[in-house]
XYZ file of C-alpha atoms in Angstrom:
215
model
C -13.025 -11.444 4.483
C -12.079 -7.465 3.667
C -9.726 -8.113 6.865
C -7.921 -10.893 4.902
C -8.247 -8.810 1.469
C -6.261 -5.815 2.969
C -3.450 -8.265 4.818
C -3.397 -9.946 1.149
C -2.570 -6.782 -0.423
C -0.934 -4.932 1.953
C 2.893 -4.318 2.137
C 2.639 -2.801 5.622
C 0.832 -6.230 7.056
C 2.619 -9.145 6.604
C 0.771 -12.406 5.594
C -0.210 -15.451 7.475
C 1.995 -18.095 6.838
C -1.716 -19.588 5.259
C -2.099 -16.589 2.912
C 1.484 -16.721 1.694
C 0.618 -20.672 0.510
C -2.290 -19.230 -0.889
C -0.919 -16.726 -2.830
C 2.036 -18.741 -4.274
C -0.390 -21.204 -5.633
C -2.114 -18.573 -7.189
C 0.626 -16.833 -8.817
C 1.794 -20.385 -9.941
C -1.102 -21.127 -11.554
C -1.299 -17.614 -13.732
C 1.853 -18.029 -14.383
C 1.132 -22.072 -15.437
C -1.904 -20.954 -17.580
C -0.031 -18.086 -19.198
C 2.818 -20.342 -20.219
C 0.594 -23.021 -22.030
C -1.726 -20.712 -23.259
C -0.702 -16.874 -22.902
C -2.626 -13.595 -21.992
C -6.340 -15.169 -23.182
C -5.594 -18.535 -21.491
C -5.444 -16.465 -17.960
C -8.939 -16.301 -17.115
C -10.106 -15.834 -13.250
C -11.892 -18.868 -13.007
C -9.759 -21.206 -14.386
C -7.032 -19.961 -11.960
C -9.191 -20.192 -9.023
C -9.735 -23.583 -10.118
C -6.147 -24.567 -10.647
C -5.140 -23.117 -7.729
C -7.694 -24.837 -5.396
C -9.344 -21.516 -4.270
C -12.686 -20.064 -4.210
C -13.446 -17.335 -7.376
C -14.597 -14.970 -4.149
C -11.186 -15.823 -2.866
C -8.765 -15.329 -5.685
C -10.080 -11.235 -6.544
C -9.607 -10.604 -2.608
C -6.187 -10.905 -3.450
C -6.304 -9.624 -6.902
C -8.910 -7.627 -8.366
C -8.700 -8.364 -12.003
C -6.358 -10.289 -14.080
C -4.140 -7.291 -15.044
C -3.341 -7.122 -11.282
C -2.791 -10.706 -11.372
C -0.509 -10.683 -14.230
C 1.124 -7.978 -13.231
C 2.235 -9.651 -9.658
C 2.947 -12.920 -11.836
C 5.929 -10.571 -13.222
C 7.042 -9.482 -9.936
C 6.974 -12.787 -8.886
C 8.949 -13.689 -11.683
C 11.657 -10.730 -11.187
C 12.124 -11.872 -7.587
C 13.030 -15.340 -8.829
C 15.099 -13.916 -11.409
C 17.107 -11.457 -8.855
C 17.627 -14.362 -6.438
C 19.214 -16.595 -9.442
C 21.940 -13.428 -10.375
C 22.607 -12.875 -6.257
C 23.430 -16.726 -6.071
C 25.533 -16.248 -9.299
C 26.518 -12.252 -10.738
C 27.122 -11.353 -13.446
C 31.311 -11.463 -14.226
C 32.322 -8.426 -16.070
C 34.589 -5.653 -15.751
C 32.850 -2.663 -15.889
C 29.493 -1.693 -15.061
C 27.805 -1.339 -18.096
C 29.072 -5.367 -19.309
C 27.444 -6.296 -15.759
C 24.493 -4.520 -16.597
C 24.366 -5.673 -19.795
C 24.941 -9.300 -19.065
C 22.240 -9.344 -16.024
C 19.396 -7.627 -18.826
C 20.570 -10.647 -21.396
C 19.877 -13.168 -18.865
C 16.982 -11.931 -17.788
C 15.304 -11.683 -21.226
C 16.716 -14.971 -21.968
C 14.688 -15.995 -18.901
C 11.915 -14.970 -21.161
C 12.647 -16.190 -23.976
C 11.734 -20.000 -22.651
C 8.350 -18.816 -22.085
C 7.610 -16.608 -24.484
C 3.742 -16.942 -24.273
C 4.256 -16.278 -20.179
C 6.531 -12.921 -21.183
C 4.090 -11.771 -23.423
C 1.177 -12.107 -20.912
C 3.061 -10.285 -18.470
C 4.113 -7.297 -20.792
C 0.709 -6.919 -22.324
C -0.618 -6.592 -18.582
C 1.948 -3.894 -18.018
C 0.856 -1.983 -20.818
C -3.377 -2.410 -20.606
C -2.400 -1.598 -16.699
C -4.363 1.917 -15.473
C -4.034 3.561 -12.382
C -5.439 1.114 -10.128
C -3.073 -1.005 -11.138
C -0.011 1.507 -9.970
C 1.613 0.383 -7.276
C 1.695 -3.030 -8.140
C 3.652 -1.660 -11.648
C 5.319 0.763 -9.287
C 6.946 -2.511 -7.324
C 7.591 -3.583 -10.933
C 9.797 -1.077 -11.463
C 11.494 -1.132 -8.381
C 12.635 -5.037 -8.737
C 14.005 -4.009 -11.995
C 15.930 -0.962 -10.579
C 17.578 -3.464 -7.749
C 18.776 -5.492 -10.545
C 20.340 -2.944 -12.503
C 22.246 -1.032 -9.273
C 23.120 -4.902 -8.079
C 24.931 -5.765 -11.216
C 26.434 -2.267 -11.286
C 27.104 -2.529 -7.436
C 25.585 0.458 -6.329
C 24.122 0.801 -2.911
C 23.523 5.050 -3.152
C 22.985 5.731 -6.798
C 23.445 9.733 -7.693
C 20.631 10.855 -9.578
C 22.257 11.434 -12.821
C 22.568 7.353 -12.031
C 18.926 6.873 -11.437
C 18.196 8.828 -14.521
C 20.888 6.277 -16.471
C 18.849 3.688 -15.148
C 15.289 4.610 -15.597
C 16.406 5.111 -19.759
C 18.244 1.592 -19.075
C 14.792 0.014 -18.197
C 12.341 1.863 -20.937
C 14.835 0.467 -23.659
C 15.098 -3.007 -22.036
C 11.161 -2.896 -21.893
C 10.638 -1.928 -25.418
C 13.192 -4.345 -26.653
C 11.190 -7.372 -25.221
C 8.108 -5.838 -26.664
C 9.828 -5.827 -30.065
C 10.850 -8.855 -29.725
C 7.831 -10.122 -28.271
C 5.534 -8.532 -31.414
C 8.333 -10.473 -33.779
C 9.869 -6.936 -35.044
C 13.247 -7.617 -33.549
C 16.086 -10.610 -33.615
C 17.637 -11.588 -29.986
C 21.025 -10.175 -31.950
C 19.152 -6.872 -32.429
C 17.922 -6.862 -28.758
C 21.624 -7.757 -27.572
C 22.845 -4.871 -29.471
C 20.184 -2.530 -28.473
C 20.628 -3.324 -24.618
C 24.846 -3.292 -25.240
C 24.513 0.580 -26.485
C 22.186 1.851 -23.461
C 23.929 0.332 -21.180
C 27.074 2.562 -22.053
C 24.961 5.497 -20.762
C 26.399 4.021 -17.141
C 29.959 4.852 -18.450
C 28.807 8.673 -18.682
C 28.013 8.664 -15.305
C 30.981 8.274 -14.065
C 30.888 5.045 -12.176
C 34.507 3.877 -10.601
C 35.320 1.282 -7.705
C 34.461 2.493 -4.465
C 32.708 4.958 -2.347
C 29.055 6.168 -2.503
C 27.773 6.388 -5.703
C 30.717 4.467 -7.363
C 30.040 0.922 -8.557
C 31.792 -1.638 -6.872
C 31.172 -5.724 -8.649
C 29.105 -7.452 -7.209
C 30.593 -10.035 -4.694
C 33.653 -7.451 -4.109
């Protein structure tokens, strides 16, 4: 059973085309409970239950229900990246991509509002054990941002642009989430950072230049 624990949790072994069937069930039912019933309707037991595996079973592959929250949201990022690589975002420069992709992802959200604020309230009680799943977290929102700006070899004065890009787009749904912020207010809040790109010095072409996506 530890064998199967590590493989679970593991990026460096893959898993068994079993464990994979598992694990989606899981993370749909988390994400199932936390939708009808938010961050207190996600308890381990009834997700073991609605996901047709054993209680031992379900905190082999996730130790508490931050962790399992937590890789509900990557889960729901991945989803969320594969929707804007089947259809990018249209505009001209890179900061009305960025922007664009950030609005559609929040408005992603916004239909399951008890689901988002699960998953953000999991970010924030997450401690250090719960690191590298926040760490992959931040990484699937980093590969949305350079997609949309069409970056393959950001600069670091890019990175930087992007890691401010993400703490605003973070607190905005928390803001919103908390009811201390309109979806006009969040627009305009996500419109304005996203103009940091522009100082960068993005232009078509070339490493570290943004190219649109689909070019």
């Amino acid at each position: 059973m530890k064998a199967e624990a590590k493989s679970a949790g593991s990026a460096s072994s893959p898993l068994t085309e079993r464990q994979e069937a598992r694990r989606r069930r899981i993370l749909h039912a988390s994400a199932q409970l936390a939708s009808r019933g938010g961050f207190d309707a996600v308890q381990m037991r009834e997700v073991a239950e609605s996901s047709s595996v054993a209680l031992g079973t379900l905190y082999r592959y996730f130790p508490s229900k931050i962790h399992l929250l937590v890789a509900t949201m990557q889960d729901q990022l991945q989803h969320m990246h594969t929707t804007l690589r089947k259809r990018p975002p249209a505009g001209d420069s890179a900061a009305e991509r960025v922007a664009e992709t950030l609005m559609r992802a929040f408005r992603a959200l916004q239909r399951e509002p008890q689901l988002a604020d699960a998953m953000v309230r999991a970010l924030t009680f997450a401690d250090r054990s719960v690191s590298p799943e926040v760490d992959t977290v931040s990484r699937q929102t980093t590969a949305i941002i350079l997609d949309a700006m069409g970056l393959e070899n950001p600069t670091p004065e890019q990175l930087s642009a992007v890691r401010v890009i993400e703490h605003t787009w973070h607190s905005a749904l928390i803001t919103w989430l908390s009811g201390r912020a309109s979806i006009a207010q969040v627009k305009i809040d996500i419109e304005t950072v996203c103009r940091l790109i522009d100082l960068t010095g993005t232009q078509p072409g070339g490493a570290g230049k943004a190219v649109p996506p689909g070019a």
